[in-house]
Coordinates of C-alpha atoms in Angstrom, one line a residue:
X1 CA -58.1 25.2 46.5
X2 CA -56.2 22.6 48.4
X3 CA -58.3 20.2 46.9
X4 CA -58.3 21.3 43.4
X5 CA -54.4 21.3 43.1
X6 CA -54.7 17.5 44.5
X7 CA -56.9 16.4 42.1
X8 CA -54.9 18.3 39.9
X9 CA -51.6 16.2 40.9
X10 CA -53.2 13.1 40.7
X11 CA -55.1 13.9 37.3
X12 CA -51.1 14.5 35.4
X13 CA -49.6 11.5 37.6
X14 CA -53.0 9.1 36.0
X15 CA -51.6 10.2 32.6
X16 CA -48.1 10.0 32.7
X17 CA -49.0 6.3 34.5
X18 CA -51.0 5.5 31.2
X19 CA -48.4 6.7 29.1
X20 CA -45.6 5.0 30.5
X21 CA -47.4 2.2 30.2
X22 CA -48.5 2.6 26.8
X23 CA -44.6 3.7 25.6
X24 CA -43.5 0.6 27.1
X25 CA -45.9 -1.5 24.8
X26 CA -44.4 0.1 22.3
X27 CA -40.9 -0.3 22.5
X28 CA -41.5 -3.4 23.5
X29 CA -43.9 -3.9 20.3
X30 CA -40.9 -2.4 18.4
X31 CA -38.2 -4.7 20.0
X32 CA -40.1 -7.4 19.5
X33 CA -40.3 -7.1 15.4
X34 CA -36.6 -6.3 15.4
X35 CA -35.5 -8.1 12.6
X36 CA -31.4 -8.5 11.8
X37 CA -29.8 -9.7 8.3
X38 CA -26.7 -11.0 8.6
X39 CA -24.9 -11.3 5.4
X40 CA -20.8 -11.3 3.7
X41 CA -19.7 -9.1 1.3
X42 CA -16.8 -9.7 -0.6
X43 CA -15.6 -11.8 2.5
X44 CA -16.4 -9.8 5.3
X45 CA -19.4 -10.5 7.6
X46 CA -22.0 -7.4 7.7
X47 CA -24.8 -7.2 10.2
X48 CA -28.1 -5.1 9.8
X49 CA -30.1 -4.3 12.2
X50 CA -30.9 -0.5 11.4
X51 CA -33.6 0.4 8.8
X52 CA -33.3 3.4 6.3
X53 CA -30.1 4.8 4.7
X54 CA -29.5 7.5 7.9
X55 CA -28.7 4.2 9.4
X56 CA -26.2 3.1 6.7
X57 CA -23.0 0.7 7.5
X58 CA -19.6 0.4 6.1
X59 CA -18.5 -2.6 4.6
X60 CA -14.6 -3.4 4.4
X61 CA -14.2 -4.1 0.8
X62 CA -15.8 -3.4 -2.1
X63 CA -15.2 -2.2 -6.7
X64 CA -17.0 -1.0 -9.6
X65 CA -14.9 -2.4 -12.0
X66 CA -15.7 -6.6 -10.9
X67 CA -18.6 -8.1 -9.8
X68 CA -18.6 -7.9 -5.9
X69 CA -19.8 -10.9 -3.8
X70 CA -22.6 -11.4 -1.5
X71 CA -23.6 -14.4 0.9
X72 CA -27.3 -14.5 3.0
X73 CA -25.8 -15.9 6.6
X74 CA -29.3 -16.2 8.0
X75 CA -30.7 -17.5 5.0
X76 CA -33.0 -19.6 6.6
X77 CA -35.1 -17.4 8.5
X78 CA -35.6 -14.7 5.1
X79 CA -38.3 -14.8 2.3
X80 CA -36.4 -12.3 -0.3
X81 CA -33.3 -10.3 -0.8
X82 CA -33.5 -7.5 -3.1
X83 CA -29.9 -5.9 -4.2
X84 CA -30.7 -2.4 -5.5
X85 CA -34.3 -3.8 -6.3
X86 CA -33.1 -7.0 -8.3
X87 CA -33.2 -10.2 -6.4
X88 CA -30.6 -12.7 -5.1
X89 CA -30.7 -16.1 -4.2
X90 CA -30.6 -16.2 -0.6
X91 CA -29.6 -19.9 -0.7
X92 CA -26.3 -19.2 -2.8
X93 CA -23.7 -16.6 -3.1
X94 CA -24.6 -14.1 -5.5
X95 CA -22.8 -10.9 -7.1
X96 CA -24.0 -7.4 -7.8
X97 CA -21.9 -4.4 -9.7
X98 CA -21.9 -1.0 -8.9
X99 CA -22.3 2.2 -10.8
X100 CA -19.9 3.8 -8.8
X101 CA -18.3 4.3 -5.4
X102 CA -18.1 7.9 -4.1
X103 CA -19.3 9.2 -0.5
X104 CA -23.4 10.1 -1.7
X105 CA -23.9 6.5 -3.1
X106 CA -25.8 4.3 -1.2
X107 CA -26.5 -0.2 -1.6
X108 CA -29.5 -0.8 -0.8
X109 CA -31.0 -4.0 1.0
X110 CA -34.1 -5.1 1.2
X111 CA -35.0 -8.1 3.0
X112 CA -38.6 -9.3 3.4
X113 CA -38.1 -12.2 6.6
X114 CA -40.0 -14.9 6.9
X115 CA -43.9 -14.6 8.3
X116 CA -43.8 -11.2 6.6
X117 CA -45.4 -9.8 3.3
X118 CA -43.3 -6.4 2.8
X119 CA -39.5 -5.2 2.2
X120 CA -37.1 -3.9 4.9
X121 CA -34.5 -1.6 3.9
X122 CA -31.2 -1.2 4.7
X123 CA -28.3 0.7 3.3
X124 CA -24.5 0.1 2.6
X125 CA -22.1 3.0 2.3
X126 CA -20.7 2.2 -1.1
X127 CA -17.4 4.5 -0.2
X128 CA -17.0 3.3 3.7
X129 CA -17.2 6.8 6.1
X130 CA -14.1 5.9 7.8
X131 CA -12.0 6.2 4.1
X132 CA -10.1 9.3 5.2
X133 CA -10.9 12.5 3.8
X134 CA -8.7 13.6 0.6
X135 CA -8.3 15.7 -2.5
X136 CA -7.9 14.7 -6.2
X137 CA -7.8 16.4 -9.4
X138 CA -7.1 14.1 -12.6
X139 CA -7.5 14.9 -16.4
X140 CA -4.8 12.8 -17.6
X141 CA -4.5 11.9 -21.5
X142 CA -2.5 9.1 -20.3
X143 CA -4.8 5.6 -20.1
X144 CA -4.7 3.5 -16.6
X145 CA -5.4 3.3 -13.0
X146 CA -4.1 4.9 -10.0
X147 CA -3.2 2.7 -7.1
X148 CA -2.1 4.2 -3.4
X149 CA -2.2 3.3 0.0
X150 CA -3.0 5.2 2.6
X151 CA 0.1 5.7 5.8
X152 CA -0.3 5.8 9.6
X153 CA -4.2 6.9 9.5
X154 CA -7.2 6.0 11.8
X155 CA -8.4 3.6 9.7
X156 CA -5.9 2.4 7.1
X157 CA -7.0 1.1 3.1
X158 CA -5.4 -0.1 -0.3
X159 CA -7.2 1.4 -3.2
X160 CA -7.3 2.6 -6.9
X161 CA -8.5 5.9 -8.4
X162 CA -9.9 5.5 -12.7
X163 CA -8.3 8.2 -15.1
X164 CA -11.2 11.0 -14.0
X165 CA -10.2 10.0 -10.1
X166 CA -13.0 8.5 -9.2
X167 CA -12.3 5.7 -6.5
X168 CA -12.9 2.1 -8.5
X169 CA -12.2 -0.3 -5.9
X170 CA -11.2 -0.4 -2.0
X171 CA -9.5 -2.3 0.7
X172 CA -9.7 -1.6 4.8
X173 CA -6.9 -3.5 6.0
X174 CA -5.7 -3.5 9.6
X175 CA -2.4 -1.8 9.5
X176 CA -0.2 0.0 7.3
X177 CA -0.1 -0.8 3.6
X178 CA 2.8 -0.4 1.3
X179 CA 3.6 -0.8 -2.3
X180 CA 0.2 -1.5 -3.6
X181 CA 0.0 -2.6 -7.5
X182 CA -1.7 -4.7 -10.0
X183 CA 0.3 -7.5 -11.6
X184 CA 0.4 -9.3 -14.5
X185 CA 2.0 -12.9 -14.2
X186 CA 4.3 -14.4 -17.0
X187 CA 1.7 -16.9 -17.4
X188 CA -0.8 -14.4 -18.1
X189 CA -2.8 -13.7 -15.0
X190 CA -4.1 -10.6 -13.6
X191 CA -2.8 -10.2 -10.0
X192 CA -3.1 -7.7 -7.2
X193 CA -0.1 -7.1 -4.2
X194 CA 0.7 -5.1 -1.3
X195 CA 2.8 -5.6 1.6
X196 CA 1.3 -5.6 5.5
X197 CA 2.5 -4.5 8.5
X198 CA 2.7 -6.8 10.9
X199 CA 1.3 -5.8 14.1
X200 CA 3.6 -7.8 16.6
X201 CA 5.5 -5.1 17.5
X202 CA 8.5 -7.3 19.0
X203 CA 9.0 -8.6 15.1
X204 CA 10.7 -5.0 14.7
X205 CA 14.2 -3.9 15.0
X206 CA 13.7 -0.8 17.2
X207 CA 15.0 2.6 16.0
X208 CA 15.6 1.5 11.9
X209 CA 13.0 3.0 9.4
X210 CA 11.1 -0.2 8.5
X211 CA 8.3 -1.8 9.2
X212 CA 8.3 -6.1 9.5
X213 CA 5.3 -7.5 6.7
X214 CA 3.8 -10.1 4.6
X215 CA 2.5 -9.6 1.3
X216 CA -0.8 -10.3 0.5
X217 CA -2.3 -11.6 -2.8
X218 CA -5.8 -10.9 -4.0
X219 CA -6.9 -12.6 -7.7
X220 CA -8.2 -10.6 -10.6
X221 CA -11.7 -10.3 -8.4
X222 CA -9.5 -9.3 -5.3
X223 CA -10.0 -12.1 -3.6
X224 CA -6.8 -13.2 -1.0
X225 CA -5.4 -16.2 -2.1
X226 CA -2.0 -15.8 -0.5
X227 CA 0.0 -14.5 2.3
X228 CA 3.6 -14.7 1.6
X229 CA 6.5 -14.5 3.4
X230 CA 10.3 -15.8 3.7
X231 CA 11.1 -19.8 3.2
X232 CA 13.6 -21.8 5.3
X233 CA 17.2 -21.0 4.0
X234 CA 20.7 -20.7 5.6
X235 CA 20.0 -18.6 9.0
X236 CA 16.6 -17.7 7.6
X237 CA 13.3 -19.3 9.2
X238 CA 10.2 -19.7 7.0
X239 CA 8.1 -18.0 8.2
X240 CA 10.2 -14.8 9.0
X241 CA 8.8 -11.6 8.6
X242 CA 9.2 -9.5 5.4
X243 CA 10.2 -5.8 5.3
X244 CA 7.4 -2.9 3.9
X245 CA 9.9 -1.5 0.5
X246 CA 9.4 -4.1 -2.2
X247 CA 8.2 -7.2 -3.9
X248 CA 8.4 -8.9 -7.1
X249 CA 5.8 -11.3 -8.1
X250 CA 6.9 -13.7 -11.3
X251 CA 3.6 -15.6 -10.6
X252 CA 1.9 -17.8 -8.2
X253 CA 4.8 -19.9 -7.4
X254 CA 7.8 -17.9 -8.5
X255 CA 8.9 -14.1 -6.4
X256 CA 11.4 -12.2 -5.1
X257 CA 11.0 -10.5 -1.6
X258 CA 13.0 -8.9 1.0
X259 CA 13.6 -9.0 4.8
X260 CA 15.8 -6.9 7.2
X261 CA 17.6 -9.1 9.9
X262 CA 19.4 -8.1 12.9
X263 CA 22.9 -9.6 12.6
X264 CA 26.4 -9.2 14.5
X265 CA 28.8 -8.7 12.1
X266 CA 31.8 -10.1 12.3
X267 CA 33.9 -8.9 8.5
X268 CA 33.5 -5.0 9.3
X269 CA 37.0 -3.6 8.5
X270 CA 39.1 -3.1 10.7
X271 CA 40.1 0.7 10.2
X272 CA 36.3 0.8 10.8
X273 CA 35.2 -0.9 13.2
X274 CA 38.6 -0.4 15.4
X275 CA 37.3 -3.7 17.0
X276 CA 33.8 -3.8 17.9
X277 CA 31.4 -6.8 16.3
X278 CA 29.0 -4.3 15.2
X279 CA 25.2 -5.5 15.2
X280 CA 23.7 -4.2 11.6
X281 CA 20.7 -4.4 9.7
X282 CA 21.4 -7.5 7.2
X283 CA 19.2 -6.8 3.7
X284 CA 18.2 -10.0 2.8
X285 CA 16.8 -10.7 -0.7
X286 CA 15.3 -13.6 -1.2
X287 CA 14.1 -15.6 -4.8
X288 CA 11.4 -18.1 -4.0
X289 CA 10.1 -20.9 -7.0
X290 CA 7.6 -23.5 -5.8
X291 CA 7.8 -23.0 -1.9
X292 CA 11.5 -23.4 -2.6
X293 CA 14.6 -20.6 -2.0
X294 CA 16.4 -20.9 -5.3
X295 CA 18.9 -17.9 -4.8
X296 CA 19.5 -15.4 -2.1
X297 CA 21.6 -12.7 -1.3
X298 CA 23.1 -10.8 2.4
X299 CA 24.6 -7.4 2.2
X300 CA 26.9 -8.8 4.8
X301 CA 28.8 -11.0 2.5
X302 CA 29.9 -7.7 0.9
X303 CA 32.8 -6.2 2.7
X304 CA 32.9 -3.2 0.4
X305 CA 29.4 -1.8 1.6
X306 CA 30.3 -1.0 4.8
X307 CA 33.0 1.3 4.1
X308 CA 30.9 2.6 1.3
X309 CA 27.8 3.3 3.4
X310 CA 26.7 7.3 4.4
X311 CA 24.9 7.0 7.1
X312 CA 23.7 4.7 10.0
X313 CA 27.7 3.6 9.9
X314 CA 29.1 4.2 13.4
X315 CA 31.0 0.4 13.2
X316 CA 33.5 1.5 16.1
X317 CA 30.9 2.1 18.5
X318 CA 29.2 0.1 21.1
X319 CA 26.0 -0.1 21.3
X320 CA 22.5 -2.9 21.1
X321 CA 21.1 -0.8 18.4
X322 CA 21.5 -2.3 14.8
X323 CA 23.1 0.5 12.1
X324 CA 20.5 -0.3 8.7
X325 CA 24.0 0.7 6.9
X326 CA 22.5 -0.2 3.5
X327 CA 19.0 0.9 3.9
X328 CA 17.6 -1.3 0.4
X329 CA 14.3 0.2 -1.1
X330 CA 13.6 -1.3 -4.5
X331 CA 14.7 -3.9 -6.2
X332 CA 13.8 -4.5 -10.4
X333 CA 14.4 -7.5 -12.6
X334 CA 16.2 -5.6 -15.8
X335 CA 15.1 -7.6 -19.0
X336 CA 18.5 -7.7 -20.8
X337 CA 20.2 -10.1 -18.9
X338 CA 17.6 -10.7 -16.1
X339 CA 19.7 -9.7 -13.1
X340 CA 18.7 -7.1 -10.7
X341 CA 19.2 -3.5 -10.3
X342 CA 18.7 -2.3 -6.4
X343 CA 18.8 0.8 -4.8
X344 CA 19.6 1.1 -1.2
X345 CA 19.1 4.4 0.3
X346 CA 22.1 4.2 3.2
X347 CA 24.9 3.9 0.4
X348 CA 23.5 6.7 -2.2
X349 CA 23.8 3.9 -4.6
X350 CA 21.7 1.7 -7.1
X351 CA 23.7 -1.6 -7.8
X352 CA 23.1 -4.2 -10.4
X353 CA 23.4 -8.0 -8.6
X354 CA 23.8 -11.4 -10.7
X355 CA 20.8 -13.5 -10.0
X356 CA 22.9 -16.3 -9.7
X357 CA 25.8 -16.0 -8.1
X358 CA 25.1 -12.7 -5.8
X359 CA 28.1 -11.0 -6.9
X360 CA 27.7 -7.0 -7.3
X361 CA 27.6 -6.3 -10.9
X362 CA 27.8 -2.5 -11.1
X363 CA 27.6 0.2 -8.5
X364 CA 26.1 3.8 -9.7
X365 CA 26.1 6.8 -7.1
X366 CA 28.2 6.9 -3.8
X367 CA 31.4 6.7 -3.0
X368 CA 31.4 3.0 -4.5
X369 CA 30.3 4.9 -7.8
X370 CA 31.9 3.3 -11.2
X371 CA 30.2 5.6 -13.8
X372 CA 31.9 9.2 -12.7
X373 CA 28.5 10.8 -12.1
X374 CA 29.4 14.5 -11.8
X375 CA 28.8 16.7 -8.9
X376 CA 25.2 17.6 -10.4
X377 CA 24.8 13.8 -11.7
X378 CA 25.4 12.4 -8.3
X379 CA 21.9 11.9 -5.9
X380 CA 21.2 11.0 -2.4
X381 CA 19.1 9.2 0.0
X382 CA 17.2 8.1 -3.5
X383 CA 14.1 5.6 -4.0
X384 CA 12.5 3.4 -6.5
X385 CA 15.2 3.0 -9.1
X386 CA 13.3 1.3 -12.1
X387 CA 13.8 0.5 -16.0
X388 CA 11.8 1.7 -18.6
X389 CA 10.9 0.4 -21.9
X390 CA 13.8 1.5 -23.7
X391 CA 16.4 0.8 -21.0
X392 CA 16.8 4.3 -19.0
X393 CA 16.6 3.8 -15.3
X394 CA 14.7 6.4 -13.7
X395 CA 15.3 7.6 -10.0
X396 CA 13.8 9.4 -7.3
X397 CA 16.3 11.2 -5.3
X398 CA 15.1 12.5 -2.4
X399 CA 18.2 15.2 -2.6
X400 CA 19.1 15.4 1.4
X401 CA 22.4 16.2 0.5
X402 CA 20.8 19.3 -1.1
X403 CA 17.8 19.4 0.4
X404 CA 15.8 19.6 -3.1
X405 CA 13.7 16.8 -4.3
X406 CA 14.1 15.8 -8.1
X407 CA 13.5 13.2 -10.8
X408 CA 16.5 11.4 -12.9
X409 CA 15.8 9.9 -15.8
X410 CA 19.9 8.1 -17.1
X411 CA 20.8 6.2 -19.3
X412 CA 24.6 3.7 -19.0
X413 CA 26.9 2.3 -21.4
X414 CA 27.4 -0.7 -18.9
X415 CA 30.5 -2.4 -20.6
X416 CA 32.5 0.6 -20.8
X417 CA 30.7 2.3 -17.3
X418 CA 29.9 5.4 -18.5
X419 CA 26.8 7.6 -18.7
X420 CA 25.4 8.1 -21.8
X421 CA 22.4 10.6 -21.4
X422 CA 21.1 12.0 -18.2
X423 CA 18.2 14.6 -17.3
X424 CA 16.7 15.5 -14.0
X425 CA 13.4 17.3 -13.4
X426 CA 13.0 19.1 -10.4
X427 CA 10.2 18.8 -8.0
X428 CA 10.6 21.9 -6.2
X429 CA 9.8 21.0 -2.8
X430 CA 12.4 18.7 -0.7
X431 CA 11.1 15.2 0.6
X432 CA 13.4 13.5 2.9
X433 CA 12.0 10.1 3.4
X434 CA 10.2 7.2 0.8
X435 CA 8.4 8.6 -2.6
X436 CA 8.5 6.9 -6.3
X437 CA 8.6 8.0 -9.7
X438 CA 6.8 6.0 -12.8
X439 CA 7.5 7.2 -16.6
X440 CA 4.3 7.8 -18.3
X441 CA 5.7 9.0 -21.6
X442 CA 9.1 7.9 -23.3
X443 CA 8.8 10.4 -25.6
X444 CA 7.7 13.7 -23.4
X445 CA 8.9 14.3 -20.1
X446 CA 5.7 13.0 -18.1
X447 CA 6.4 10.9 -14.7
X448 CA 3.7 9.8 -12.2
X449 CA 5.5 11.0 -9.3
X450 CA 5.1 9.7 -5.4
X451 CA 6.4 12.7 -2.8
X452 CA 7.3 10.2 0.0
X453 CA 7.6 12.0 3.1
X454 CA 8.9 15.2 4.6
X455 CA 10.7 15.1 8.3
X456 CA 7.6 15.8 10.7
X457 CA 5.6 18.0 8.5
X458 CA 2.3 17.8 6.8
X459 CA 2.1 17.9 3.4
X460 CA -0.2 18.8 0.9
X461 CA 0.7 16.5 -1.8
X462 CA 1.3 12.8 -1.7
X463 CA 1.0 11.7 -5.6
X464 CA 1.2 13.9 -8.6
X465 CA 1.2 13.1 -12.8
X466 CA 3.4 15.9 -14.3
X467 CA 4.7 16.9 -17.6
X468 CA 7.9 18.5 -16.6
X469 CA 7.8 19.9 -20.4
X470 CA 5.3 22.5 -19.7
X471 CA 4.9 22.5 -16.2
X472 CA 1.1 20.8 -16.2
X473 CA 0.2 18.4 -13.7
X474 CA -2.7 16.1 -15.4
X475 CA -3.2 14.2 -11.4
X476 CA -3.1 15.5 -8.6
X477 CA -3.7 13.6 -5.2
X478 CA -3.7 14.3 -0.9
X479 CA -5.2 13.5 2.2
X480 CA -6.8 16.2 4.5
X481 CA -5.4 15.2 7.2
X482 CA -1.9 15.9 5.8
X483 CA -0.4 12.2 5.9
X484 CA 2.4 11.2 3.3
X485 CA 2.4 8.1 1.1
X486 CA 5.0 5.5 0.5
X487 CA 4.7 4.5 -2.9
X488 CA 2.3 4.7 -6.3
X489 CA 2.0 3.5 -9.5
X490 CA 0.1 4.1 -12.5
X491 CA -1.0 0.6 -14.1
X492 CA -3.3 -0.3 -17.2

């Protein structure tokens, strides 16, 4: 018996021996063939090493609506590259559309390497698995594309939904994105922007709601030709950080940007400050033509905003902390006389600047107010003051005075400072912080409307395109994971 169960034991041993052996042939066999294309897509290196789409990658950037870019790295050791089944040039860059971008829709890859008479395969995620999850409805009448950002997610992208909602290009950047929107130059070109957060983390003025960036330029194929940021002026280095609320871009050489500086003050007055040299938050606005600052413009060197400003205003005391006493959030160039009208959040007011000599034009809202808004006319804590096509500025007031959210859509006599027409449309939730608001129609009450954010809450709406008229929402978009949004526009 004994010697049964030995022979027994030695039998098993015998053929686990033979199949270890014979395992390790094979992975070894299998290691051995390994093959690995390494390849760029739209600018972006891409290795693959995994076969078959369960092994699918992520690439960084990609559309449906341009050709999108493709480069062989290791050219030299491959036979063949097929895109979808139609062949490249491995030698050269090469392009390929796609049909569409959505989370089931695979690229595939196949690569037949030198020495070797048959196709690999290997798959690209054409919507990346780390997009965050979100919702969308859309049936708009209303022509154009959708572009948002995401905010303060694992992974972070710029991006733009079609009219049915269907994502039509993407962007994985590497921090927060803000104010993200197509452009058309005055000299005709198609151009696409968004501000960055900068990662250095000592760039920031601690405990004001900012965040230091640079604004980033793709072409009409959404490739990055430009990373801008402030030019060498008065106390101003080149090179200084912007700040994450606005941009205007004229064209290639010609913009307007903004920048918050940390400054002493030293013309606080007096019945204010009772004599401390406050340090405050200095909005800087800066117009820059061929590398060249032609005009800029300090909320310091206006006296009157500091007894004008609501909050972040505590002049007498001491303290390190900067007070963002102005708070500036948008900034448009209006087309009658081509000076600026600004909203800046910390005064409750939207003033109109001269774009030449800096001097303060008009002031709407606040306590500087010159148009005698009445109690229900008057908003606070607003956003993204704009002008439409036939000269109403529209408003997002974020209503924490009320604590209810709403649209205003007014229109000014500016000689004589009075109001004209004025409607509001409420959104019937209260947002706090950021948000937008984008006419659709002139001639119906139809906005594109971005909620901004509410104060530590999740939310389950980010972007919405409403007819206030009947109360139907033709767009509706949110992220699963209950994050807010900054900004968004609708663009043709």
């Amino acid at each position: 018996m004994k010697i049964k169960n030995l022979l027994k034991i030695v039998f098993l041993c015998s053929i686990l021996f033979v199949s270890g052996v014979f395992a390790k042939q094979v992975f070894a066999s299998q290691s051995k063939s390994k093959k690995t294309l390494t390849i760029t897509v739209n600018g972006y290196d891409v290795t693959l090493s995994k076969e078959g789409i369960f092994n699918s990658q992520n690439v960084k950037q990609l559309n449906s609506t341009n050709q999108n870019s493709i480069t062989i790295k290791n050219s030299k050791s491959v036979n063949s590259v097929k895109i979808d089944d139609k062949e490249i040039n491995v030698n050269d860059k090469s392009t390929f559309k796609l049909k569409e971008i959505s989370s089931s829709s695979k690229i595939k890859i196949s690569v037949m390497y030198s020495g070797e008479n048959s196709y690999r395969n290997y798959y690209i995620n054409s919507l990346s698995k780390d997009f965050p999850k979100y919702t969308v409805t859309a049936n708009s009448p209303y022509d154009g594309d959708y572009y948002l950002t995401t905010h303060n997610e694992e992974y972070n992208f710029v991006f733009k939904l079609n009219n049915k909602g269907n994502i039509v290009f993407y962007k994985e950047v590497e921090s927060n994105p803000f104010d993200f929107k197509k452009i058309t130059t005055d000299d005709g070109k198609v151009r696409y922007g968004y501000l960055l957060q900068d990662k250095d983390s000592t760039k920031r003025i601690s405990s004001v709601g900012y965040s230091p960036t640079y604004l980033v330029i793709l072409d009409e194929n959404y490739n990055e030709i430009n990373k801008i940021t402030m030019e060498k002026n008065k106390n101003i280095e080149s090179g200084t950080e912007l700040e994450n609320h606005d941009f205007i871009y004229i064209n290639d050489n010609h913009y307007i940007v903004s920048s918050y500086q940390k400054s002493k003050a030293t013309n606080i007055p007096s019945n204010l400050n009772k004599g401390n040299s406050s340090y405050v938050v200095n909005s800087v606005l800066q117009e820059i033509k061929d590398g060249k600052v032609v005009w800029q413009w300090e909320s310091i060197d206006h006296e009157k905003l500091y007894k004008e400003s609501v909050e972040q205003n505590n002049f007498s005391e001491k303290s390190d902390t900067s007070l963002d006493y102005v708070h500036f959030n948008s900034m448009t160039i209006d087309p009658k006389d081509g000076n600026l009208i600004c909203s800046f959040r910390n005064l409750d007011e939207v003033i109109k600047l001269d774009r030449k000599t800096g001097e303060i034009i008009w002031t709407l809202g606040g306590l500087g107010d010159e148009f005698n808004l009445t109690d229900n006319q008057k908003f606070s804590r607003q956003h993204n003051a704009r002008i439409t096509d036939d000269g109403y500025i529209t408003l997002y007031d974020n209503g924490v005075k009320n604590k209810s959210t709403r649209v205003i859509k007014i229109k000014l006599d500016e000689e004589n400072k009075k109001v004209t027409e004025y409607r509001s449309y409420d959104i019937n939730d209260y947002y706090k912080y950021m948000g937008s608001v984008q006419e659709i129609d002139s001639e119906k009450d139809v906005f594109l409307v971005g909620t901004g954010g509410k104060a530590g809450e999740k939310q389950d709406l980010v972007a919405m395109e409403k007819d206030f008229s009947n109360d139907k929402v033709y767009f509706r978009f949110s992220f699963k994971s209950g994050e807010s949004m900054y900004r968004c526009y609708k663009i043709q």
